[in-house]
Amino acid sequence: MKEGKLIRIPFLNFDYNRGPRILYADGLFYFMQFDWYYTDASKYYANYPEIKEGKAIHNGGVLYIPKTNGERNPLHERLFINISPDVHEVFPTIDNPKSPMRSAQANRLWRINGDPNHDNLKEEAKRLRSLGIENLTIRYHEGIWRDGGESYTFRLETAPGRGGNQAVKEMVDYVKSQGWRVGLYSNYTDFAPVNANWNEDWVQRGPKGEWQVSWSRCFAPKPMIALEVERKNAPKIHEMFGSNHSYCDVHTAVSPMSRVDYDYRVPGAATFRRTFECYGQILLNEKKAYSGPVYSEGNNHWWYAGLTDGNYANARPELSKQAIFPDFQLLKIHPLEMDAGNVHATGSEYLAYTLAYGNIGICDGDETEMMKRYYMLQPLQEHYSMIPIKRIEYEYNGKFVTTSEALINGYNENARLKLEYKTRFKVFVNFDEKSWTFNENGQEFTLPQFGVFASTADGDSWSLSGRPDQVPGEKDVDIMHSKSMHYLDTKDRYYNSKSISGNGQIAMKKEAFGWEIIPARHFDEFGFDPNLIGLEDINLKIESVKENGLPGDKVEARWGRGKYYIMGEVAQALKYRIVPYVGSVPVSVECKDYKVSSGQELILKLPSNSQGPDYQLAWHFDDRKVKTSLNFVNNIYTTKVPVLSEKDQHFWLKISTEEHGYIWLDFLRKL
């Protein structure tokens, strides 16, 4: 070949970070792979991809390693050689059945908690549910099964020192009562000699007959023994504890090539296909046993896509260290299962990688981070999870190009990515250091690095980490709107739109009894148009709720320009309930000017039959109050804006009247 380039495929590994490459040369993409459904090899290898002196090594080959009796299996291979000018046509096809669990998991985030303390787990579930985190699948870790260093697999008795099976069942029942799916830890890849079921004939043998180490103080069980034990234990675990989710650890973290049994006495000895088939059957059995989704550890999960319902979307190297190239994941893995985004990032960067690769969210981090992930992703997930992708495009110099063109020219190195699913759900993600401005749904958006915009076709549900066109200045916000939830993180500035305003991190959620306002960390004030939640043309009040569910202290709230505002947090309040109130919306004072400057004269339109000259006026800022006068000249009422400082972002004019009580009117400082 004259010249070429090698392209790493995220998630397509043979073993850890070793995997094949796509070769681009002379106008064509090349990819070769042996058929893993057909092979009798012990391993595939692809360790040294390189281009040198007009030749390219972009895949390796197969190894047939002798069994413990010194014999090799006969050669049994089928090789696919794919060549096309379209990179999508050279991907290998994963010929597994797709997950049947989309309806059970697509609208849920996934969470992991390794704390073995049952009371802590119940308290966490109660608190997170009170913060609106409702659609969640949680899995617990190996500590559930043991008190200290004893075996944690191949057993049916949980940690006796913490109450044993009855305590675990009570914990599972309580967490399920919050509406969550619950999975206990399972693992059929690690087997400890201290286990009551220990049998050395159950252990995998290496090529020289040695026991194969799998983990600290553990050895790898024979794949067929693992399958036999899982078939017996999984239904019993489900019956004893009532768990309706399975976390089957390790199975998709390791390559089937690293768990080959070379014992000549077993069928399929020295072939990784036997391990792949047994592990795959284990994963299929798990979802049947628990009547719920089975997840595993990921990293080598592409082999098992669809046999699992999802995994940690682990990649080696991590996605942040690879060029943006989600196409294999979106076209081949994503239609089969619901992997959970797992990059070492928070906030917008986490959202960017999760949405770019079509993954659901992991509910992790501190409460602020968990709420951001939940509220920004949960309303969207059902619109893209396991939905076939319609179009993948990369933006460069104002035009969208295909993946093939992007790879050839390196546009994916700092990608500006546009995805469209067959539901017409669209995702825009900017990985470039430079901001990206585009128009969608008749509105302009600007995305900084790791900014995202994702929306349903009808615009009923959308999330933005970036800058909408109506927001002045250079600050970005995180915002989500849907029919049953809303979220706002203003990132330490005041945000204002037609439907929502405020400063802080706030969620709104419709619960069974009505709408709640839930601080996601803190807020100074928060206002919303009642039309946003279907409560137009009626008066409202807001009640604070303490963590124990009892009513809290009185909430200061007020109307302003058609929005209802809660004026800061109440001590010891966990959240706030919006309650329809007897009576109509209070009268208002109108002023066409909203963004104002120091000394600006404002024309006020008072309520009909008002006695304007008797009104008392005062400007209210975060740190001060300034009295002002109401002037009446030529049948027009006016007042002046006092001197404003840079910290005066949003402020209020309080008008005291005898016939109407207090009337409030809010303003923004003009930038």
XYZ file of C-alpha atoms in Angstrom:
671
model
C 0.000 0.000 0.000
C 1.134 3.597 -0.546
C 0.029 5.034 2.790
C -2.485 4.205 5.465
C -3.617 4.543 9.050
C -4.680 2.150 11.800
C -7.897 2.898 13.670
C -8.667 1.585 17.142
C -12.273 0.482 17.682
C -13.563 1.402 21.159
C -14.950 -1.639 23.021
C -13.618 -4.175 20.486
C -10.890 -5.927 22.485
C -9.607 -9.470 22.407
C -8.155 -9.290 25.902
C -7.963 -6.170 28.077
C -6.582 -3.372 25.844
C -5.291 -5.671 23.108
C -7.503 -5.789 20.060
C -7.626 -5.605 16.264
C -7.500 -2.413 14.232
C -9.264 -1.192 11.141
C -6.818 -0.404 8.370
C -7.491 2.508 6.009
C -5.333 2.476 2.884
C -5.690 3.396 -0.783
C -9.269 4.619 -0.366
C -10.588 1.517 1.409
C -11.203 0.278 4.937
C -10.000 -3.248 5.781
C -10.917 -5.443 8.736
C -10.230 -9.140 9.361
C -11.532 -11.362 12.131
C -11.830 -15.067 12.785
C -15.337 -16.314 13.570
C -15.587 -16.670 17.353
C -18.772 -18.745 17.018
C -16.822 -21.330 14.989
C -13.242 -21.322 16.260
C -11.503 -24.055 18.230
C -8.504 -21.843 19.055
C -7.222 -21.213 22.558
C -6.634 -17.511 21.908
C -6.824 -14.730 19.352
C -3.935 -12.308 19.414
C -3.475 -8.791 18.057
C -0.598 -7.438 20.067
C 1.559 -5.508 17.614
C -0.419 -3.493 15.049
C 1.872 -1.363 12.912
C 2.465 0.093 9.444
C 5.997 -0.278 8.159
C 7.592 -0.197 4.726
C 4.301 -0.303 2.868
C 2.924 -3.203 4.887
C 0.350 -3.185 7.679
C -0.332 -5.530 10.569
C -3.823 -4.706 11.800
C -4.842 -8.027 13.296
C -2.900 -10.987 14.604
C -3.952 -14.597 14.377
C -4.972 -17.621 16.410
C -3.076 -19.776 18.896
C -3.720 -23.472 19.482
C -2.179 -24.288 22.867
C -1.823 -27.960 23.868
C -4.147 -29.542 26.393
C -2.746 -31.050 29.582
C -2.096 -34.306 27.712
C 0.129 -32.487 25.207
C -2.312 -32.701 22.299
C -3.573 -29.733 20.289
C -7.079 -29.428 18.902
C -7.403 -29.775 15.097
C -7.452 -26.505 13.187
C -11.051 -25.304 12.869
C -11.407 -21.675 11.718
C -13.373 -19.377 9.468
C -11.881 -15.997 8.585
C -13.896 -12.939 7.546
C -12.101 -10.343 5.411
C -14.158 -7.172 5.073
C -13.216 -4.432 2.603
C -15.283 -1.328 1.806
C -15.031 2.434 1.254
C -17.641 2.713 4.064
C -16.190 1.947 7.481
C -19.575 0.823 8.798
C -19.548 -2.095 6.365
C -16.375 -3.651 7.782
C -17.505 -3.964 11.424
C -17.986 -7.526 12.712
C -21.593 -8.483 13.433
C -22.488 -9.718 16.908
C -24.967 -12.497 16.177
C -26.493 -12.747 19.663
C -30.178 -12.356 20.580
C -30.985 -8.881 21.833
C -31.909 -8.240 25.440
C -35.594 -8.810 26.228
C -35.334 -6.387 29.178
C -35.684 -3.019 27.466
C -39.107 -2.361 29.004
C -37.711 -3.191 32.454
C -34.518 -1.119 32.312
C -34.472 1.522 29.557
C -36.007 4.219 31.781
C -33.844 3.372 34.800
C -30.367 4.450 35.803
C -28.043 1.916 37.392
C -26.419 2.272 40.793
C -23.757 0.352 42.708
C -23.268 0.348 46.481
C -20.573 -1.764 48.104
C -21.565 -0.985 51.704
C -22.471 -4.292 53.433
C -24.392 -2.552 56.244
C -28.083 -3.320 55.692
C -29.341 -0.321 57.690
C -27.160 2.063 55.692
C -28.478 0.606 52.444
C -32.080 1.094 53.545
C -31.412 4.656 54.673
C -29.731 5.487 51.388
C -32.662 4.129 49.385
C -35.117 6.151 51.464
C -33.173 9.388 51.095
C -32.438 9.090 47.376
C -36.052 8.226 46.678
C -37.117 11.324 48.621
C -34.863 13.345 46.287
C -36.927 12.109 43.338
C -34.615 9.292 42.247
C -37.378 6.830 41.475
C -36.496 4.782 38.398
C -33.344 3.037 39.535
C -31.803 -0.420 39.441
C -29.281 -0.974 42.227
C -26.852 -3.786 42.825
C -24.915 -4.591 45.984
C -21.442 -6.063 46.271
C -19.760 -9.156 47.674
C -19.824 -7.952 51.303
C -23.479 -9.027 51.434
C -22.237 -12.636 51.452
C -19.497 -12.521 54.098
C -18.450 -10.908 57.367
C -14.713 -10.906 56.708
C -12.352 -12.853 54.519
C -14.417 -15.952 53.922
C -15.653 -17.131 50.535
C -18.160 -14.914 48.738
C -19.196 -17.137 45.804
C -20.712 -20.596 45.291
C -22.857 -20.196 48.434
C -26.441 -19.615 49.557
C -25.883 -18.275 53.086
C -25.246 -14.536 53.509
C -23.065 -12.922 56.200
C -24.160 -14.517 59.512
C -22.676 -11.714 61.611
C -25.110 -9.214 60.095
C -28.253 -11.252 60.500
C -27.850 -13.781 57.724
C -30.467 -14.427 55.079
C -33.417 -12.960 56.970
C -31.705 -9.584 57.353
C -30.826 -9.502 53.654
C -34.380 -10.413 52.658
C -35.784 -7.605 54.821
C -33.301 -5.165 53.260
C -34.198 -6.264 49.718
C -37.930 -5.974 50.461
C -37.481 -2.453 51.837
C -35.419 -1.212 48.893
C -37.893 -2.731 46.436
C -40.678 -0.868 48.238
C -39.073 2.380 46.998
C -39.844 1.274 43.431
C -36.266 0.199 42.755
C -34.986 -3.002 41.207
C -32.524 -4.790 43.480
C -29.686 -7.155 42.607
C -27.356 -9.075 44.885
C -23.797 -9.935 43.986
C -23.172 -13.145 42.050
C -19.986 -14.547 40.568
C -19.231 -17.888 38.955
C -15.642 -17.108 37.935
C -13.912 -17.138 41.369
C -13.793 -20.172 43.654
C -12.005 -20.193 47.026
C -10.502 -23.217 48.780
C -12.205 -22.094 52.043
C -15.609 -22.553 50.398
C -17.688 -25.370 51.902
C -18.242 -26.733 48.384
C -14.549 -26.821 47.521
C -13.527 -29.551 45.098
C -10.160 -29.377 43.381
C -11.569 -31.202 40.369
C -13.807 -28.154 39.821
C -10.771 -25.942 39.153
C -9.536 -24.985 35.681
C -6.193 -26.349 34.648
C -3.532 -24.465 32.749
C -1.596 -26.051 29.873
C 0.810 -27.705 32.360
C -1.925 -28.864 34.691
C -1.559 -25.985 37.138
C -4.566 -24.491 38.921
C -5.551 -21.237 37.252
C -5.552 -18.279 39.642
C -8.488 -15.906 39.129
C -8.392 -13.483 42.075
C -6.860 -13.073 45.495
C -7.034 -16.491 47.221
C -9.339 -17.705 44.444
C -9.045 -20.065 41.513
C -11.071 -20.173 38.305
C -13.760 -22.866 38.256
C -14.234 -24.951 35.156
C -16.730 -23.149 32.873
C -19.093 -26.125 32.779
C -18.993 -26.436 36.589
C -19.755 -22.714 36.826
C -22.775 -23.198 34.587
C -23.979 -26.213 36.581
C -23.718 -24.390 39.925
C -25.385 -21.243 38.556
C -28.362 -23.259 37.284
C -28.890 -24.600 40.814
C -28.091 -21.512 42.878
C -29.656 -18.620 40.958
C -33.304 -19.774 41.267
C -32.746 -20.477 44.979
C -31.237 -17.020 45.585
C -34.176 -15.401 43.843
C -36.660 -17.447 45.870
C -34.924 -16.739 49.199
C -34.371 -12.989 48.794
C -36.822 -11.811 46.130
C -34.150 -9.903 44.206
C -35.309 -8.905 40.715
C -31.969 -7.930 39.149
C -28.688 -9.787 38.803
C -25.160 -8.482 38.906
C -22.972 -11.292 37.601
C -19.492 -9.978 38.322
C -16.328 -10.582 36.258
C -17.895 -12.642 33.442
C -17.665 -9.811 30.890
C -14.621 -8.147 32.479
C -12.319 -10.961 31.441
C -11.933 -12.229 27.931
C -13.105 -15.816 27.408
C -9.507 -16.412 26.285
C -8.253 -15.780 29.832
C -10.534 -18.451 31.325
C -9.705 -21.404 29.079
C -9.687 -24.826 30.740
C -6.848 -26.943 29.308
C -7.862 -30.076 31.231
C -7.937 -32.787 28.552
C -10.671 -34.619 30.490
C -13.371 -32.016 29.729
C -15.243 -31.403 26.459
C -13.982 -28.318 24.642
C -10.629 -28.409 26.426
C -8.138 -25.727 25.299
C -10.817 -23.770 23.382
C -12.007 -20.330 24.439
C -15.282 -20.960 22.621
C -16.323 -23.386 25.367
C -15.822 -20.633 27.974
C -17.724 -18.142 25.816
C -20.647 -20.556 25.438
C -20.802 -21.433 29.159
C -20.518 -17.839 30.347
C -23.080 -16.775 27.763
C -25.498 -19.426 28.987
C -24.931 -18.324 32.594
C -25.907 -14.777 31.666
C -29.020 -15.967 29.826
C -29.975 -18.118 32.824
C -29.563 -15.226 35.253
C -32.190 -13.015 33.595
C -34.623 -15.946 33.600
C -33.912 -16.838 37.235
C -34.473 -13.294 38.517
C -37.112 -12.186 35.999
C -35.068 -9.051 35.563
C -32.000 -7.593 33.849
C -28.557 -9.122 34.326
C -25.542 -6.804 34.309
C -21.853 -7.604 34.413
C -18.519 -5.851 34.819
C -17.715 -4.969 31.220
C -14.512 -4.263 29.272
C -14.725 -7.481 27.245
C -18.491 -7.298 27.021
C -18.878 -7.098 23.238
C -18.677 -10.900 23.014
C -21.748 -11.180 25.252
C -23.847 -8.245 23.996
C -27.507 -9.191 24.359
C -26.693 -12.217 26.494
C -26.204 -9.634 29.204
C -28.744 -6.837 29.400
C -26.008 -4.349 30.203
C -22.568 -3.795 31.711
C -20.347 -1.100 33.008
C -19.436 0.485 29.662
C -15.753 0.028 30.490
C -13.239 0.561 27.714
C -9.498 -0.008 27.633
C -7.918 2.440 27.230
C -10.610 4.612 28.809
C -12.778 6.484 26.315
C -11.286 9.841 27.311
C -7.900 8.551 26.102
C -9.208 7.435 22.694
C -10.332 9.352 19.636
C -14.104 9.756 19.470
C -15.446 6.824 17.483
C -18.768 5.513 18.890
C -19.905 3.817 15.689
C -19.182 0.160 16.545
C -20.843 0.620 19.922
C -23.884 2.379 18.448
C -24.350 0.080 15.450
C -23.440 -3.333 16.860
C -23.570 -3.365 20.689
C -26.175 -0.723 21.495
C -29.121 -2.416 19.687
C -28.570 -5.534 21.823
C -28.203 -4.181 25.384
C -28.203 -1.171 27.717
C -24.671 -0.509 28.952
C -24.089 2.085 31.654
C -21.672 4.941 30.994
C -18.573 4.609 33.177
C -15.897 7.199 32.469
C -13.880 8.795 35.268
C -15.553 12.161 34.896
C -18.339 14.196 36.448
C -20.877 16.774 35.358
C -21.004 17.695 31.689
C -18.045 15.514 30.718
C -19.766 12.422 32.099
C -22.970 13.315 30.255
C -21.028 13.909 27.021
C -19.405 10.480 26.897
C -22.539 8.690 28.099
C -24.791 10.231 25.440
C -22.175 10.053 22.671
C -21.931 6.281 23.102
C -25.662 5.714 23.621
C -25.364 4.488 27.211
C -27.684 4.806 30.182
C -26.452 6.605 33.294
C -24.780 5.301 36.423
C -26.180 7.071 39.477
C -22.892 7.727 41.264
C -20.930 10.463 43.014
C -22.165 12.790 45.738
C -25.860 13.675 45.917
C -25.376 16.704 43.677
C -23.743 14.588 40.972
C -26.290 11.778 41.323
C -29.184 14.197 40.924
C -27.587 15.847 37.886
C -27.104 12.492 36.170
C -30.579 11.281 37.081
C -32.519 14.380 36.059
C -30.476 15.092 32.922
C -30.621 11.504 31.601
C -33.623 9.608 32.959
C -36.331 11.353 30.882
C -34.263 10.756 27.734
C -33.123 7.143 28.101
C -36.269 5.431 26.858
C -35.991 7.431 23.609
C -32.568 6.009 22.678
C -31.816 2.868 24.734
C -31.525 -0.081 22.322
C -33.087 2.077 19.582
C -31.314 1.590 16.216
C -29.209 4.540 15.171
C -30.300 6.237 11.941
C -27.423 8.610 11.280
C -23.965 9.367 12.747
C -22.331 12.590 11.568
C -19.291 14.677 12.453
C -19.297 18.455 12.038
C -16.311 20.153 10.441
C -16.133 23.757 9.213
C -19.889 24.173 9.279
C -20.864 20.994 7.436
C -21.667 17.451 8.544
C -19.633 14.571 7.144
C -19.862 10.788 7.378
C -17.847 8.722 9.811
C -15.660 7.447 6.973
C -14.706 10.977 5.919
C -14.145 11.979 9.540
C -11.782 9.047 10.140
C -9.843 9.624 6.938
C -9.247 13.290 7.787
C -8.971 13.006 11.569
C -12.067 15.076 12.292
C -13.002 12.646 15.066
C -9.924 13.524 17.106
C -11.774 16.517 18.583
C -15.217 15.567 17.413
C -18.370 17.570 17.089
C -20.837 14.753 16.962
C -24.446 14.581 15.803
C -26.521 11.425 16.316
C -30.043 10.702 15.151
C -31.973 7.606 16.190
C -34.851 6.011 14.341
C -37.198 7.578 16.907
C -35.875 10.938 15.543
C -34.261 11.525 18.929
C -31.173 13.686 18.338
C -27.952 14.181 20.271
C -25.294 16.849 19.735
C -21.996 16.523 21.642
C -18.964 18.789 21.440
C -15.574 17.292 22.368
C -13.648 20.161 20.774
C -11.972 22.799 22.941
C -13.650 25.444 20.777
C -17.342 26.196 21.299
C -19.840 24.914 18.748
C -22.894 26.975 17.776
C -25.726 25.435 15.748
C -29.465 25.733 15.175
C -31.954 23.016 16.047
C -35.731 23.161 16.408
C -35.636 26.831 15.409
C -33.316 27.768 18.281
C -29.621 28.517 18.508
C -27.441 26.595 20.962
C -23.781 26.951 21.878
C -21.947 23.983 23.340
C -18.609 24.374 25.140
C -16.200 21.446 25.322
C -18.205 18.467 26.654
C -21.430 20.368 26.063
C -24.477 18.350 25.013
C -27.926 18.935 23.618
C -30.347 16.014 23.328
C -34.018 16.223 22.398
C -37.007 14.194 21.353
C -38.491 15.022 17.960
C -41.501 16.757 19.525
C -39.334 18.744 21.946
C -41.259 17.462 24.974
C -38.096 16.107 26.588
C -34.687 17.718 26.189
C -31.433 18.261 28.067
C -28.831 20.952 27.507
C -25.394 21.436 28.976
C -24.431 24.627 27.226
C -25.909 27.991 26.313
C -29.348 28.595 24.790
C -29.750 31.682 22.660
C -31.893 33.608 25.142
C -29.189 33.630 27.840
C -26.839 36.639 27.711
C -23.149 36.512 28.548
C -20.687 33.660 28.348
C -21.910 31.387 31.155
C -23.339 27.936 30.509
C -26.144 26.128 32.285
C -27.375 22.574 32.682
C -31.110 22.373 32.100
C -33.654 19.644 31.407
C -37.373 19.820 30.644
C -39.854 16.959 30.353
C -43.506 16.355 31.160
C -42.829 14.986 34.640
C -39.451 16.493 35.624
C -37.385 19.637 35.267
C -33.817 20.413 36.317
C -31.664 23.527 36.474
C -28.022 24.129 37.415
C -27.206 27.779 36.802
C -23.487 27.352 37.645
C -23.355 30.284 40.045
C -25.167 32.856 37.933
C -28.761 33.918 37.509
C -30.628 32.138 34.724
C -33.872 33.345 33.215
C -36.165 31.914 30.556
C -39.876 32.178 29.841
C -40.692 29.134 31.946
C -38.023 28.923 34.640
C -35.651 31.242 36.505
C -33.267 31.067 39.413
C -29.794 30.805 40.836
C -28.595 27.431 42.083
C -29.206 23.738 41.495
C -32.851 22.719 41.587
C -35.022 19.853 40.416
C -38.798 19.708 39.994
C -40.597 16.388 39.920
C -44.204 15.279 39.699
C -44.920 12.749 42.412
C -48.158 10.865 43.102
C -49.565 13.716 45.208
C -48.270 16.628 43.141
C -45.183 18.597 42.192
C -42.096 19.032 44.366
C -39.135 21.425 44.276
C -35.985 19.553 45.323
C -32.678 21.370 45.924
C -29.901 19.502 44.149
C -27.363 21.296 46.322
C -28.457 24.829 47.149
C -30.338 27.725 45.600
C -30.801 31.416 46.323
C -34.188 31.666 44.644
C -36.194 29.742 42.103
C -39.180 30.746 39.968
C -41.381 28.865 37.539
C -44.301 29.550 35.252
C -47.270 27.505 36.582
C -48.091 26.608 32.963
C -44.914 24.507 33.042
C -46.556 22.077 35.479
C -50.209 22.441 34.442
C -51.285 24.763 37.278
C -52.116 27.900 35.323
C -54.698 30.475 36.432
C -54.778 29.428 40.099
C -53.012 30.697 43.181
C -50.280 28.610 44.758
C -48.426 28.140 47.990
C -45.245 26.240 48.790
C -44.748 24.077 51.865
C -41.379 22.930 53.162
C -40.850 19.268 53.993
C -38.237 17.976 56.441
C -36.264 14.782 55.905
C -38.621 12.889 58.202
C -41.511 13.821 55.910
C -43.120 16.258 58.346
C -43.960 19.874 57.468
C -41.176 22.368 58.000
C -40.998 26.113 58.583
C -42.857 28.726 56.565
C -41.612 29.391 53.045
C -41.208 32.905 51.658
C -42.743 32.908 48.172
C -44.017 35.581 45.816
C -45.385 36.186 42.339
C -43.448 38.141 39.730
C -44.202 38.606 36.029
C -46.364 35.491 35.907
C -43.884 33.240 37.700
C -44.083 31.936 41.240
C -40.849 32.257 43.212
C -39.496 30.520 46.277
C -37.116 32.974 47.885
C -34.311 30.821 49.195
C -34.007 27.713 51.277
C -35.692 27.031 54.616
C -33.619 25.652 57.491
C -33.862 21.841 57.841
C -36.024 21.555 54.735
C -35.207 18.648 52.419
C -37.603 19.748 49.688
C -40.748 21.774 48.983
C -44.257 20.885 47.831
C -46.257 23.035 45.435
C -49.870 23.203 46.619
C -52.815 24.713 44.705
C -54.270 27.437 46.924
C -57.783 28.828 47.275
C -58.266 32.034 45.337
C -57.078 33.565 42.107
C -53.598 34.735 41.196
C -52.831 38.043 42.990
C -52.959 41.313 41.091
C -49.725 42.510 39.534
C -47.898 45.633 38.500
C -46.650 45.638 34.913
C -43.476 47.077 33.451
C -42.330 46.371 29.908
C -38.683 46.786 30.937
C -37.104 43.702 32.515
C -33.380 44.149 31.940
C -32.500 47.535 33.367
C -29.556 49.821 34.112
C -28.627 52.205 36.919
C -30.764 55.363 36.941
C -33.152 54.106 34.271
C -36.679 55.532 34.507
C -39.376 52.854 34.481
C -43.020 53.220 33.525
C -45.322 51.166 35.753
C -48.848 50.061 34.969
C -50.759 49.711 38.216
C -53.814 47.517 38.844
C -57.127 49.147 37.908
C -58.777 51.335 40.590
C -55.465 51.602 42.427
C -54.490 54.628 44.502
C -50.946 54.917 43.174
C -49.771 57.998 45.132
C -50.419 56.135 48.401
C -48.118 53.246 47.494
C -44.796 52.705 49.291
C -41.929 51.458 47.091
C -38.583 49.850 47.961
C -35.933 48.033 45.953
C -34.819 44.702 47.473
C -31.352 43.366 46.721
C -29.523 40.396 48.223
C -27.542 42.659 50.552
C -29.592 45.843 50.929
C -32.904 47.679 50.584
C -33.303 51.052 48.850
C -36.450 53.134 49.274
C -37.750 54.915 46.202
C -40.690 57.075 45.202
C -43.596 56.600 42.818
C -44.002 59.582 40.511
C -47.231 60.498 38.718
C -46.877 62.786 35.685
C -49.301 63.085 32.741
C -51.294 60.103 34.007
C -48.145 57.931 33.960
C -46.576 56.289 37.023
C -42.785 56.124 37.010
C -39.897 55.237 39.299
C -36.126 55.061 38.909
C -33.648 52.205 39.211
C -31.021 52.875 41.887
C -27.289 52.463 41.351
C -26.552 48.826 40.559
C -23.393 46.859 41.314
C -21.974 43.886 39.411
C -23.331 41.438 41.983
C -26.892 42.691 41.456
C -28.078 40.089 38.971
C -31.742 39.693 39.884
C -33.604 42.039 42.208
C -37.096 43.097 43.219
C -39.308 46.166 43.521
C -41.669 45.825 46.476
C -44.871 47.858 46.274
C -46.883 48.153 49.489
C -50.593 48.853 49.051
C -53.619 48.934 51.336
C -56.078 47.315 48.931
C -53.793 44.608 47.474
C -51.128 44.057 50.137
C -47.610 43.567 48.820
C -47.012 43.439 45.057
C -43.628 42.346 43.748
C -41.975 43.037 40.408
C -38.606 41.538 39.473
C -35.809 42.844 37.236
C -32.455 41.773 35.794
C -29.397 44.002 35.541
C -28.634 44.716 31.885
C -25.216 43.364 30.956
